[in-house]
Coordinates of C-alpha atoms in Angstrom, one line a residue:
Chain A
M1 CA -91.4 -65.7 -35.9
F2 CA -93.9 -63.8 -33.7
N3 CA -93.8 -60.2 -32.8
L4 CA -94.5 -58.5 -29.5
L5 CA -96.1 -55.1 -29.9
G6 CA -94.7 -54.9 -33.3
V7 CA -91.1 -55.6 -32.2
P8 CA -89.2 -58.9 -32.7
P9 CA -88.8 -60.7 -29.3
Q10 CA -85.1 -60.9 -29.7
V11 CA -84.7 -57.1 -29.8
L12 CA -87.3 -56.6 -27.0
F13 CA -85.6 -59.2 -24.7
G14 CA -82.1 -58.1 -25.7
Q15 CA -82.9 -54.6 -24.7
L16 CA -84.6 -55.7 -21.6
L17 CA -81.5 -57.6 -20.6
L18 CA -79.3 -54.6 -21.3
G19 CA -81.7 -52.5 -19.2
L20 CA -81.6 -55.1 -16.4
I21 CA -77.7 -54.9 -16.4
N22 CA -77.8 -51.1 -16.5
G23 CA -80.4 -51.3 -13.6
S24 CA -78.0 -53.7 -11.6
F25 CA -75.4 -51.1 -11.7
Y26 CA -77.8 -48.2 -10.9
A27 CA -79.0 -50.4 -7.9
L28 CA -75.5 -51.1 -6.7
L29 CA -74.4 -47.6 -7.0
S30 CA -77.6 -46.1 -5.5
L31 CA -77.5 -48.6 -2.7
G32 CA -74.0 -47.3 -1.8
L33 CA -75.2 -43.7 -2.0
A34 CA -78.0 -44.5 0.2
V35 CA -76.0 -46.3 2.9
I36 CA -73.4 -43.4 2.9
F37 CA -76.2 -40.8 3.0
G38 CA -78.0 -42.4 5.8
M39 CA -75.0 -42.5 8.0
L40 CA -72.9 -39.4 7.0
N41 CA -75.6 -37.2 5.5
V42 CA -73.2 -36.7 2.5
I43 CA -74.2 -37.2 -1.0
N44 CA -71.1 -38.8 -2.4
F45 CA -70.4 -37.2 -5.7
A46 CA -67.1 -39.2 -5.9
H47 CA -69.1 -42.4 -6.0
G48 CA -69.0 -42.6 -9.9
A49 CA -65.2 -41.8 -9.8
L50 CA -64.6 -44.6 -7.3
Y51 CA -66.6 -46.9 -9.4
M52 CA -64.2 -45.9 -12.3
V53 CA -61.2 -46.4 -10.0
G54 CA -62.6 -50.0 -9.1
A55 CA -62.7 -50.9 -12.8
F56 CA -59.2 -49.4 -13.4
V57 CA -57.7 -51.4 -10.4
A58 CA -59.1 -54.5 -12.1
W59 CA -57.5 -53.5 -15.3
L60 CA -54.2 -52.5 -13.8
L61 CA -54.0 -55.9 -11.9
L62 CA -54.6 -57.8 -15.1
T63 CA -52.1 -55.7 -17.2
Y64 CA -49.2 -55.2 -14.8
L65 CA -49.5 -58.2 -12.3
G66 CA -51.4 -60.7 -14.4
L67 CA -54.0 -61.2 -11.6
G68 CA -57.4 -62.1 -13.2
Y69 CA -60.9 -61.2 -12.7
W70 CA -61.6 -63.2 -9.5
W71 CA -58.7 -61.6 -7.8
A72 CA -59.8 -58.2 -8.9
L73 CA -63.3 -58.9 -7.5
L74 CA -61.6 -59.2 -4.1
V75 CA -58.7 -56.7 -4.4
A76 CA -60.5 -53.8 -6.1
P77 CA -63.2 -53.3 -3.7
T78 CA -60.7 -53.5 -0.9
V79 CA -58.5 -50.9 -2.4
V80 CA -61.4 -48.6 -3.1
G81 CA -62.7 -49.2 0.4
L82 CA -59.4 -48.2 1.9
V83 CA -59.1 -45.1 -0.3
G84 CA -62.6 -44.2 0.9
I85 CA -61.7 -44.6 4.5
A86 CA -58.6 -42.5 4.1
L87 CA -60.8 -39.8 2.3
E88 CA -63.4 -40.0 5.2
K89 CA -60.7 -39.7 8.0
T90 CA -58.7 -37.0 6.5
M91 CA -61.4 -34.8 4.8
L92 CA -65.1 -35.6 5.0
S93 CA -64.9 -36.0 8.8
R94 CA -64.1 -32.2 9.0
L95 CA -67.4 -31.2 7.5
Y96 CA -70.1 -33.0 9.4
K97 CA -70.9 -30.0 11.6
L98 CA -71.3 -27.8 8.4
D99 CA -74.0 -27.6 5.9
H100 CA -74.4 -31.0 4.0
L101 CA -73.8 -29.2 0.8
Y102 CA -70.2 -28.8 1.6
G103 CA -69.9 -32.7 1.6
L104 CA -71.4 -32.6 -2.0
L105 CA -68.9 -29.9 -3.0
L106 CA -65.9 -31.7 -1.5
T107 CA -66.7 -35.0 -3.2
F108 CA -67.3 -33.2 -6.4
G109 CA -63.7 -31.9 -6.2
L110 CA -62.4 -35.3 -5.4
A111 CA -64.4 -36.8 -8.3
L112 CA -62.7 -34.2 -10.6
I113 CA -59.4 -35.1 -9.3
F114 CA -59.8 -38.8 -9.8
E115 CA -61.2 -38.5 -13.2
G116 CA -58.7 -35.9 -14.3
A117 CA -55.8 -37.9 -13.1
F118 CA -56.9 -41.1 -14.8
R119 CA -57.7 -39.2 -17.9
H120 CA -54.3 -37.5 -17.9
Q121 CA -52.7 -40.9 -17.6
Y122 CA -54.8 -43.1 -19.7
G123 CA -56.6 -40.9 -22.2
V124 CA -60.3 -40.9 -22.8
S125 CA -60.5 -44.0 -24.9
G126 CA -61.6 -47.2 -23.2
Q127 CA -59.3 -50.1 -22.3
P128 CA -60.8 -53.5 -23.1
Y129 CA -61.1 -56.0 -20.3
P130 CA -61.6 -59.7 -21.2
I131 CA -64.5 -61.8 -19.9
P132 CA -63.1 -64.4 -17.5
D133 CA -62.8 -67.9 -19.1
A134 CA -65.3 -69.5 -16.7
L135 CA -68.1 -67.0 -17.8
K136 CA -67.5 -67.1 -21.5
G137 CA -70.2 -68.3 -23.9
G138 CA -73.9 -68.2 -23.4
Q139 CA -77.2 -69.9 -23.1
N140 CA -79.9 -70.2 -25.7
L141 CA -83.1 -69.6 -23.8
G142 CA -85.3 -70.2 -26.9
F143 CA -86.6 -66.7 -27.0
M144 CA -83.2 -65.1 -26.8
F145 CA -79.5 -65.6 -26.3
L146 CA -78.1 -64.9 -22.8
P147 CA -74.3 -64.4 -22.6
N148 CA -73.2 -66.1 -19.4
Y149 CA -71.3 -63.1 -18.1
R150 CA -74.3 -60.8 -18.3
G151 CA -76.3 -63.4 -16.4
W152 CA -73.6 -63.5 -13.8
V153 CA -73.6 -59.7 -13.4
V154 CA -77.4 -59.6 -12.8
V155 CA -77.3 -62.5 -10.4
A156 CA -74.1 -61.2 -8.5
S157 CA -75.5 -57.7 -8.2
L158 CA -78.9 -59.0 -6.9
V159 CA -77.1 -61.2 -4.4
I160 CA -74.9 -58.2 -3.2
C161 CA -77.9 -55.8 -3.1
F162 CA -80.1 -58.1 -1.0
G163 CA -77.1 -59.3 1.1
T164 CA -76.6 -55.7 2.0
W165 CA -80.3 -55.1 2.7
F166 CA -80.2 -58.2 5.0
A167 CA -77.1 -57.0 6.8
I168 CA -78.6 -53.7 7.5
E169 CA -82.2 -54.5 8.2
R170 CA -81.9 -57.9 9.9
T171 CA -78.4 -58.2 11.7
K172 CA -77.3 -56.7 15.0
L173 CA -74.5 -54.7 13.2
G174 CA -77.2 -53.3 11.0
A175 CA -79.3 -52.4 13.9
Y176 CA -76.4 -50.5 15.5
L177 CA -76.0 -48.8 12.1
R178 CA -79.6 -47.7 11.9
A179 CA -79.6 -46.6 15.4
A180 CA -76.6 -44.4 14.8
T181 CA -78.3 -43.0 11.8
E182 CA -81.3 -41.9 13.9
N183 CA -79.3 -40.6 17.0
P184 CA -75.5 -40.9 16.9
T185 CA -75.0 -39.4 20.4
L186 CA -77.1 -41.8 22.1
V187 CA -75.5 -44.8 20.4
Q188 CA -72.1 -43.4 21.3
A189 CA -73.4 -43.2 24.9
F190 CA -74.0 -47.0 24.8
G191 CA -70.3 -47.5 24.1
I192 CA -70.3 -47.9 20.4
N193 CA -67.4 -46.1 18.4
V194 CA -69.5 -44.1 16.2
P195 CA -66.7 -42.3 14.4
V196 CA -65.2 -45.7 13.4
M197 CA -68.5 -47.0 12.3
V198 CA -68.9 -43.9 10.1
S199 CA -65.5 -44.4 8.5
L200 CA -66.3 -48.1 7.9
T201 CA -69.7 -47.3 6.4
Y202 CA -68.2 -44.9 4.0
G203 CA -65.5 -47.4 3.2
F204 CA -68.2 -50.1 2.6
G205 CA -70.4 -47.8 0.5
V206 CA -67.5 -46.9 -1.8
A207 CA -66.3 -50.6 -1.8
L208 CA -69.7 -51.4 -3.3
A209 CA -69.0 -48.8 -6.0
G210 CA -65.5 -50.4 -6.7
L211 CA -67.1 -53.9 -6.9
A212 CA -69.6 -52.6 -9.4
G213 CA -66.7 -51.2 -11.3
V214 CA -65.1 -54.6 -11.6
L215 CA -68.4 -56.2 -12.6
A216 CA -68.8 -53.5 -15.3
A217 CA -65.3 -53.8 -16.6
P218 CA -65.7 -56.7 -19.0
I219 CA -69.2 -55.2 -20.2
Y220 CA -68.3 -51.6 -20.8
Q221 CA -64.8 -50.5 -21.6
V222 CA -62.7 -49.4 -18.7
S223 CA -62.5 -45.6 -19.3
P224 CA -61.9 -42.7 -17.0
L225 CA -65.3 -41.2 -18.0
M226 CA -67.4 -44.3 -17.2
G227 CA -68.2 -43.2 -13.7
T228 CA -69.4 -39.5 -13.8
N229 CA -71.9 -39.9 -16.6
L230 CA -73.3 -42.9 -14.8
I231 CA -73.5 -41.0 -11.4
I232 CA -75.8 -38.3 -12.6
I233 CA -78.3 -40.9 -13.7
V234 CA -77.9 -42.6 -10.4
F235 CA -78.6 -39.2 -8.7
A236 CA -81.8 -39.1 -10.5
V237 CA -82.5 -42.7 -9.5
V238 CA -81.9 -41.7 -5.9
V239 CA -84.3 -38.7 -6.2
I240 CA -86.9 -40.9 -7.7
G241 CA -86.6 -43.6 -5.1
G242 CA -86.0 -41.3 -2.2
M243 CA -83.3 -41.9 0.3
G244 CA -85.7 -43.5 2.8
S245 CA -85.2 -47.2 2.2
I246 CA -82.4 -49.5 1.1
L247 CA -84.9 -51.7 -0.7
G248 CA -86.3 -48.6 -2.5
A249 CA -82.9 -47.9 -3.9
I250 CA -82.5 -51.4 -5.2
V251 CA -86.0 -51.6 -6.7
T252 CA -85.9 -48.2 -8.2
G253 CA -82.5 -48.9 -9.8
L254 CA -83.5 -52.1 -11.4
G255 CA -86.9 -50.7 -12.5
L256 CA -85.5 -47.6 -14.1
G257 CA -82.8 -49.7 -16.0
M258 CA -85.6 -51.9 -17.4
L259 CA -87.6 -48.8 -18.3
E260 CA -84.6 -47.4 -20.1
G261 CA -84.2 -50.7 -22.1
L262 CA -87.8 -50.5 -23.0
T263 CA -87.5 -46.9 -24.2
K264 CA -84.6 -47.9 -26.4
V265 CA -86.9 -50.5 -28.1
F266 CA -89.9 -48.3 -28.7
Y267 CA -88.6 -44.6 -28.8
P268 CA -84.8 -44.8 -28.9
E269 CA -84.3 -41.1 -29.2
A270 CA -85.7 -40.6 -25.7
S271 CA -83.6 -43.4 -24.0
N272 CA -81.0 -40.9 -22.7
I273 CA -83.5 -38.7 -20.9
V274 CA -86.2 -41.0 -19.9
V275 CA -84.8 -41.3 -16.3
F276 CA -84.8 -37.6 -16.0
V277 CA -88.4 -37.2 -17.2
V278 CA -89.5 -39.8 -14.8
M279 CA -87.7 -37.9 -12.1
A280 CA -89.5 -34.7 -12.9
I281 CA -92.9 -36.5 -13.0
V282 CA -92.2 -38.1 -9.6
L283 CA -91.2 -34.9 -8.0
L284 CA -94.3 -33.2 -9.2
I285 CA -96.5 -36.0 -7.9
K286 CA -94.6 -37.2 -4.8
P287 CA -91.8 -34.9 -3.9
A288 CA -90.3 -37.2 -1.2
G289 CA -89.7 -39.9 -3.8
L290 CA -91.4 -43.3 -4.3
F291 CA -90.0 -44.8 -1.2
G292 CA -88.8 -41.7 0.7
R293 CA -90.0 -39.8 3.7
E294 CA -89.5 -36.0 4.0
R295 CA -86.6 -35.1 5.9
Chain B
M1 CA -82.9 -29.1 7.7
T2 CA -83.0 -25.6 6.4
A3 CA -83.7 -24.3 9.8
K4 CA -80.4 -25.5 11.3
T5 CA -77.9 -25.2 8.5
H6 CA -76.2 -22.1 7.2
L7 CA -74.2 -22.6 4.1
L8 CA -72.2 -19.4 4.7
G9 CA -71.2 -19.8 8.3
S10 CA -71.0 -16.4 10.0
R11 CA -72.1 -13.5 8.1
P12 CA -69.6 -11.5 5.9
A13 CA -72.4 -11.4 3.3
A14 CA -74.7 -9.2 5.5
L15 CA -71.8 -6.9 6.0
T16 CA -71.1 -6.4 2.4
V17 CA -74.7 -5.6 1.7
R18 CA -74.8 -3.0 4.3
G19 CA -71.2 -1.9 3.5
T20 CA -70.2 1.7 3.9
A21 CA -71.4 3.7 0.9
T22 CA -68.0 5.6 0.3
G23 CA -66.1 2.3 0.3
T24 CA -68.4 0.7 -2.0
A25 CA -68.4 3.8 -4.4
L26 CA -64.6 3.8 -4.4
L27 CA -64.4 0.2 -5.2
F28 CA -66.9 0.8 -8.0
G29 CA -65.1 3.7 -9.4
V30 CA -61.7 2.0 -9.4
G31 CA -63.3 -1.2 -10.9
L32 CA -65.0 0.6 -13.6
A33 CA -61.9 2.7 -14.5
A34 CA -59.8 -0.6 -14.6
A35 CA -62.6 -2.3 -16.8
V36 CA -62.5 0.6 -19.2
A37 CA -58.7 0.8 -19.4
A38 CA -58.2 -3.0 -19.4
P39 CA -58.6 -3.7 -23.2
F40 CA -55.6 -1.4 -24.0
L41 CA -53.4 -3.6 -21.7
L42 CA -54.8 -7.1 -22.1
Y43 CA -56.2 -9.2 -24.8
P44 CA -60.0 -8.3 -25.3
V45 CA -61.3 -11.7 -25.9
F46 CA -59.8 -12.9 -22.6
L47 CA -61.4 -9.9 -20.8
M48 CA -64.7 -10.6 -22.4
K49 CA -64.4 -14.2 -21.3
V50 CA -63.8 -13.1 -17.8
L51 CA -66.8 -10.7 -17.9
C52 CA -69.2 -13.4 -19.3
F53 CA -68.1 -15.8 -16.6
A54 CA -68.3 -13.1 -14.0
L55 CA -71.9 -12.4 -14.9
F56 CA -72.6 -16.0 -15.0
A57 CA -71.0 -16.5 -11.5
C58 CA -72.9 -13.5 -10.1
A59 CA -76.1 -14.9 -11.4
F60 CA -75.3 -18.3 -9.7
N61 CA -74.4 -16.5 -6.6
L62 CA -77.7 -14.8 -6.4
L63 CA -79.2 -18.2 -5.6
I64 CA -76.5 -19.8 -3.5
G65 CA -75.4 -16.7 -1.7
F66 CA -78.7 -14.9 -1.1
A67 CA -81.3 -17.6 -1.2
G68 CA -79.3 -20.5 0.0
L69 CA -80.1 -22.8 -3.0
L70 CA -77.2 -24.7 -4.5
S71 CA -78.0 -25.2 -8.1
F72 CA -75.8 -27.7 -9.8
G73 CA -77.3 -27.3 -13.2
H74 CA -76.7 -23.7 -14.1
A75 CA -74.7 -24.7 -17.3
A76 CA -78.2 -25.7 -18.7
F77 CA -79.2 -22.0 -18.7
F78 CA -75.8 -20.7 -19.9
G79 CA -75.4 -23.3 -22.7
S80 CA -78.9 -23.3 -24.0
A81 CA -78.9 -19.6 -24.0
A82 CA -75.8 -19.7 -26.0
Y83 CA -77.5 -22.0 -28.5
I84 CA -80.6 -19.8 -28.7
A85 CA -78.6 -16.6 -29.3
A86 CA -76.3 -18.4 -31.9
H87 CA -79.2 -19.9 -33.7
A88 CA -81.3 -16.7 -33.8
V89 CA -78.4 -14.5 -35.0
K90 CA -76.9 -17.0 -37.5
E91 CA -79.9 -18.8 -38.9
W92 CA -82.7 -16.3 -38.5
G93 CA -80.4 -13.3 -39.1
W94 CA -81.6 -11.4 -36.0
A95 CA -79.8 -8.5 -34.8
P96 CA -77.5 -9.2 -31.8
E97 CA -79.6 -7.3 -29.3
F98 CA -82.7 -9.5 -30.2
G99 CA -80.5 -12.5 -30.2
L100 CA -79.5 -11.8 -26.6
L101 CA -83.1 -10.9 -25.7
A102 CA -84.3 -14.4 -27.1
A103 CA -81.4 -16.0 -25.1
T104 CA -82.3 -14.5 -21.9
G105 CA -86.0 -15.2 -22.5
G106 CA -85.4 -18.8 -23.3
A107 CA -83.2 -19.3 -20.3
A108 CA -85.9 -17.7 -18.2
L109 CA -88.5 -20.1 -19.4
L110 CA -86.2 -23.1 -18.9
G111 CA -85.5 -21.6 -15.4
L112 CA -89.2 -21.6 -14.7
V113 CA -89.5 -25.2 -15.7
F114 CA -86.5 -26.3 -13.6
G115 CA -87.6 -24.2 -10.7
L116 CA -91.1 -25.6 -10.7
V117 CA -89.6 -29.1 -10.4
A118 CA -86.6 -28.4 -8.2
I119 CA -88.0 -26.1 -5.5
R120 CA -90.0 -29.0 -4.3
R121 CA -87.1 -30.4 -2.5
Q122 CA -84.3 -28.7 -0.5
G123 CA -80.6 -28.8 0.2
I124 CA -78.8 -31.7 -1.3
Y125 CA -81.8 -32.9 -3.2
F126 CA -82.2 -29.4 -4.8
A127 CA -78.6 -29.8 -6.1
M128 CA -79.1 -33.4 -7.4
I129 CA -82.4 -32.4 -9.2
T130 CA -80.9 -29.4 -10.9
L131 CA -77.8 -31.5 -11.9
A132 CA -80.1 -34.2 -13.3
L133 CA -82.3 -31.8 -15.1
S134 CA -79.2 -30.1 -16.7
Q135 CA -78.0 -33.4 -17.9
M136 CA -81.3 -33.8 -19.6
V137 CA -80.6 -30.6 -21.4
F138 CA -77.1 -31.8 -22.2
F139 CA -78.6 -34.9 -23.9
L140 CA -81.2 -32.7 -25.8
A141 CA -78.4 -30.5 -27.0
L142 CA -76.5 -33.5 -28.2
Q143 CA -79.5 -34.9 -30.1
L144 CA -81.6 -32.0 -31.3
P145 CA -80.8 -31.1 -35.0
F146 CA -80.4 -27.3 -34.6
T147 CA -77.5 -27.6 -32.2
H148 CA -75.4 -29.6 -34.7
G149 CA -74.3 -32.1 -32.1
E150 CA -70.6 -32.3 -31.5
D151 CA -69.8 -29.4 -33.8
G152 CA -72.0 -26.8 -32.2
I153 CA -73.1 -23.8 -34.0
Q154 CA -70.0 -22.2 -35.4
G155 CA -69.2 -18.9 -37.2
V156 CA -72.0 -16.9 -35.5
P157 CA -71.8 -13.4 -37.0
R158 CA -71.6 -10.7 -34.4
G159 CA -73.5 -8.2 -36.5
L160 CA -74.4 -4.6 -35.8
L161 CA -75.8 -3.7 -32.4
F162 CA -78.8 -1.5 -32.7
G163 CA -78.0 -1.3 -36.4
L164 CA -75.2 1.2 -35.4
F165 CA -72.1 -0.3 -33.8
D166 CA -70.2 -3.0 -35.5
L167 CA -69.5 -5.8 -33.0
G168 CA -66.9 -7.2 -35.3
Q169 CA -64.5 -4.6 -33.9
P170 CA -63.0 -6.0 -30.8
L171 CA -63.2 -2.8 -28.7
T172 CA -66.8 -2.2 -29.6
M173 CA -67.6 -5.8 -28.7
Y174 CA -65.6 -5.4 -25.4
Y175 CA -67.4 -2.3 -24.3
T176 CA -70.7 -3.9 -25.2
V177 CA -70.0 -6.9 -23.1
L178 CA -68.9 -4.5 -20.3
A179 CA -72.2 -2.7 -20.6
I180 CA -74.0 -6.0 -20.5
F181 CA -72.1 -7.1 -17.4
I182 CA -72.7 -3.9 -15.6
A183 CA -76.4 -4.0 -16.2
G184 CA -76.5 -7.6 -15.1
F185 CA -74.6 -6.7 -12.0
A186 CA -76.8 -3.7 -11.3
I187 CA -79.9 -5.9 -11.5
I188 CA -78.3 -8.3 -9.0
W189 CA -77.2 -5.4 -6.8
R190 CA -80.8 -3.9 -6.8
T191 CA -82.4 -7.4 -6.1
V192 CA -80.1 -8.1 -3.1
H193 CA -80.8 -4.7 -1.7
S194 CA -84.6 -4.8 -2.2
P195 CA -87.3 -6.0 0.1
F196 CA -87.4 -9.1 -2.1
G197 CA -83.8 -9.7 -1.4
Q198 CA -84.3 -9.4 2.3
V199 CA -87.1 -12.1 2.2
L200 CA -84.7 -14.3 0.2
K201 CA -82.1 -13.9 2.9
A202 CA -84.8 -14.7 5.6
I203 CA -85.5 -17.8 3.7
R204 CA -81.9 -18.8 3.5
E205 CA -81.4 -18.2 7.3
N206 CA -84.6 -19.9 8.5
E207 CA -87.2 -21.1 6.1
P208 CA -89.9 -22.3 8.5
R209 CA -89.8 -19.0 10.3
A210 CA -90.2 -17.1 6.9
I211 CA -93.2 -19.3 6.3
S212 CA -94.6 -18.7 9.7
L213 CA -94.3 -14.9 9.0
G214 CA -96.6 -15.4 6.2
Y215 CA -94.2 -15.5 3.2
R216 CA -94.9 -17.9 0.4
T217 CA -91.3 -18.9 0.4
D218 CA -91.8 -21.2 -2.7
R219 CA -92.8 -18.2 -4.9
Y220 CA -89.8 -16.2 -3.6
K221 CA -87.4 -19.0 -4.4
L222 CA -88.9 -19.7 -7.7
L223 CA -88.7 -16.1 -8.7
A224 CA -85.1 -16.0 -7.5
F225 CA -84.4 -19.0 -9.7
V226 CA -86.0 -17.6 -12.7
L227 CA -84.0 -14.3 -12.2
S228 CA -80.7 -16.2 -11.8
A229 CA -81.4 -18.4 -14.7
S230 CA -82.2 -15.4 -17.0
L231 CA -79.0 -13.7 -16.0
A232 CA -77.0 -16.8 -16.6
G233 CA -78.7 -17.0 -20.0
L234 CA -77.7 -13.4 -20.7
A235 CA -74.2 -14.4 -19.9
G236 CA -74.3 -17.4 -22.1
G237 CA -75.8 -15.5 -25.0
T238 CA -73.1 -12.9 -24.7
K239 CA -70.5 -15.5 -24.7
A240 CA -71.9 -17.1 -27.9
L241 CA -71.5 -13.7 -29.6
V242 CA -68.0 -13.1 -28.3
F243 CA -66.6 -16.4 -29.3
Q244 CA -69.1 -16.7 -32.3
L245 CA -69.7 -20.3 -31.2
A246 CA -72.2 -22.2 -29.1
S247 CA -71.0 -25.7 -28.2
L248 CA -71.7 -28.7 -26.0
T249 CA -68.9 -27.6 -23.5
D250 CA -71.3 -24.8 -22.2
V251 CA -74.0 -27.3 -21.3
T252 CA -71.9 -30.0 -19.5
W253 CA -71.9 -30.6 -15.8
Q254 CA -68.3 -29.6 -15.7
M255 CA -69.4 -26.1 -16.6
S256 CA -72.1 -26.2 -13.7
G257 CA -69.1 -27.2 -11.5
E258 CA -66.9 -24.5 -12.8
V259 CA -69.3 -21.7 -11.9
V260 CA -69.8 -23.2 -8.5
L261 CA -66.0 -23.1 -8.0
M262 CA -65.7 -19.5 -9.2
T263 CA -68.4 -18.5 -6.7
L264 CA -67.0 -20.6 -3.9
L265 CA -63.4 -19.3 -4.5
G266 CA -64.4 -15.7 -4.7
G267 CA -66.8 -15.9 -1.8
M268 CA -70.4 -17.1 -1.7
G269 CA -72.8 -14.4 -0.7
T270 CA -70.5 -11.5 -1.3
L271 CA -71.4 -9.3 -4.4
F272 CA -67.9 -9.0 -5.7
G273 CA -66.7 -12.4 -4.9
P274 CA -67.9 -14.2 -8.0
V275 CA -66.3 -11.7 -10.1
V276 CA -63.0 -12.2 -8.5
G277 CA -63.5 -15.9 -8.6
A278 CA -64.3 -15.9 -12.2
G279 CA -61.3 -13.7 -13.0
L280 CA -59.1 -16.1 -11.2
V281 CA -60.5 -19.3 -12.7
V282 CA -60.4 -18.0 -16.3
T283 CA -56.8 -16.8 -15.8
L284 CA -55.8 -20.1 -14.3
E285 CA -57.4 -22.0 -17.1
S286 CA -55.8 -20.1 -19.8
Y287 CA -52.5 -20.4 -18.0
L288 CA -52.9 -24.2 -17.5
A289 CA -53.7 -24.5 -21.2
S290 CA -50.1 -23.7 -22.0
T291 CA -48.7 -26.3 -19.5
S292 CA -49.1 -30.0 -19.5
L293 CA -51.0 -30.0 -16.1
P294 CA -54.4 -31.6 -16.3
V295 CA -57.0 -28.9 -15.8
P296 CA -59.7 -30.9 -14.0
V297 CA -57.1 -32.1 -11.4
V298 CA -56.1 -28.6 -10.5
I299 CA -59.8 -27.4 -10.5
G300 CA -60.6 -30.4 -8.3
F301 CA -57.8 -29.6 -6.0
I302 CA -58.8 -26.0 -5.5
F303 CA -62.3 -27.2 -4.8
V304 CA -61.1 -29.5 -2.1
V305 CA -58.9 -26.8 -0.5
C306 CA -61.7 -24.2 -0.7
V307 CA -64.1 -26.5 1.0
L308 CA -61.7 -27.6 3.7
L309 CA -59.8 -24.4 4.5
F310 CA -61.3 -21.5 2.9
R311 CA -65.0 -21.7 3.0
R312 CA -65.6 -17.9 3.0
G313 CA -63.7 -17.4 -0.3
I314 CA -61.2 -14.6 -1.1
V315 CA -63.5 -11.7 -0.8
G316 CA -65.4 -13.2 2.2
E317 CA -62.0 -13.6 4.1
L318 CA -61.0 -10.0 3.2
L319 CA -64.3 -8.6 4.5
A320 CA -64.0 -10.7 7.6
R321 CA -60.5 -9.4 8.3
L322 CA -61.2 -5.6 7.6
P323 CA -60.7 -3.8 10.8
G324 CA -63.9 -2.5 12.3
R325 CA -66.1 -4.5 10.1
S326 CA -65.6 -7.8 11.5
R327 CA -68.0 -9.0 14.2

């Protein structure tokens, strides 16, 4: 058995895989945050809570209706997206003319409501969610064992991330979206219904969070607290990557997940804070973030 | 971004600051008399909790209300100062006054570090950065040995203040806390009314203009941040003495959110708003504790209502409606 840098390869690759999975979730969530921020100029604090709601919808579907994982993958993001559109229509849309910080405060309140309500109903302990039959088992890659489900999560989130990137950067709809980000008034003058587009963008962004929640359900337990602790790390990821580019959000998310995994191998005590330390260093060297531009 | 946006809408804040001297003096007199008489009518520990949070909220308001900086990580200063005070008094056997000094100094240092990192970005980014940094402090508090993890530092002795006053007596402790609060409030009052405070307000209103007038705005913001952090630390250290406990609760992001709510509810940018907000939130929470309603849901609901309908806060609304003082 050979060692890599004094660490058995199983441990190293195992943690790297774990980091890659965490990174996939960071990427999915920071992608949603970036899409929403680009269009609405709102930092969606409720993003983590809606990720949790996505996971809970999956769990509720299974527990009460017997609908399995694949249905949940479809239904949960739809539900979360619709909730998001309702929130945008009734509340967020009233705040666009004000300081952006009010959007943060409002979504913070919403996050407390969602989290508090689920916590009140289901307690703090996690609910287990089974891995779907088709994805049980794993592959022996020689240097490590890869559970199928984890491989699926990494592949699925990469596909979603790059699909979103493609849709925004390379399609006509994406072009409208980017144009409306730059100058909503002008785009509206060209006959595009910008308010509807804004609602749909928010719905899409939070649907991504809901989808991430379903993907996460079999890996982490479904718990009311799963979202908020994650969202703060994702905020740090967003600050590191900068809000400038979609691709930046994806790359930074994955990269920081891996970095966290590596820290767990070599200096586990620091694994909780490494992302924040990186954030501080990036801010001191390049305040706009790695991929950002100063707004 | 800073040039266009005002967090406070139209300006009740400026009015309070300029407010008529007699009205303010009257308000002070009544408030002080009420505060002195209060422990004979209400439970002193509850009042001390209100005072600690009121000072905390006032310190937070110094940033958001007068410099336009939304810190979402103030629990880091509050909580780590509580740990420092508790550790100094319990483990090192320091007198309470030195424990509080150490807590304030520690929070000031932490504020300097946070400030140096966070003031490099503005607006939403500033909020996210302070939140992330405070989460780092939370993880440190969870892992460092001297904080005793989930248990916190328990059974902190209150000791003798200046070697004379036994803080074990509830009334002595109460008046000490009241004196600390008044001192902290006076510092904030003085800061807001000083030329330094005027520059801060100029930065809040229009930072590029302040820069073009030759002010090094980063230095002003940093100083305001450190001052706010120190006072938040003073509040946290005092709370550790009052409850004889420093725990993880005080460093969580929920605590940061709570102080935002107190300030928002009372009125950002008004001097008395945070005091009113702190009183209301603490009262509400102690009431909710005896019911089965989930506290975070109620708090979140108030947040949403405040942001949507009530952005000036209670004191802000009152000031805006006072005859002859509205614009």
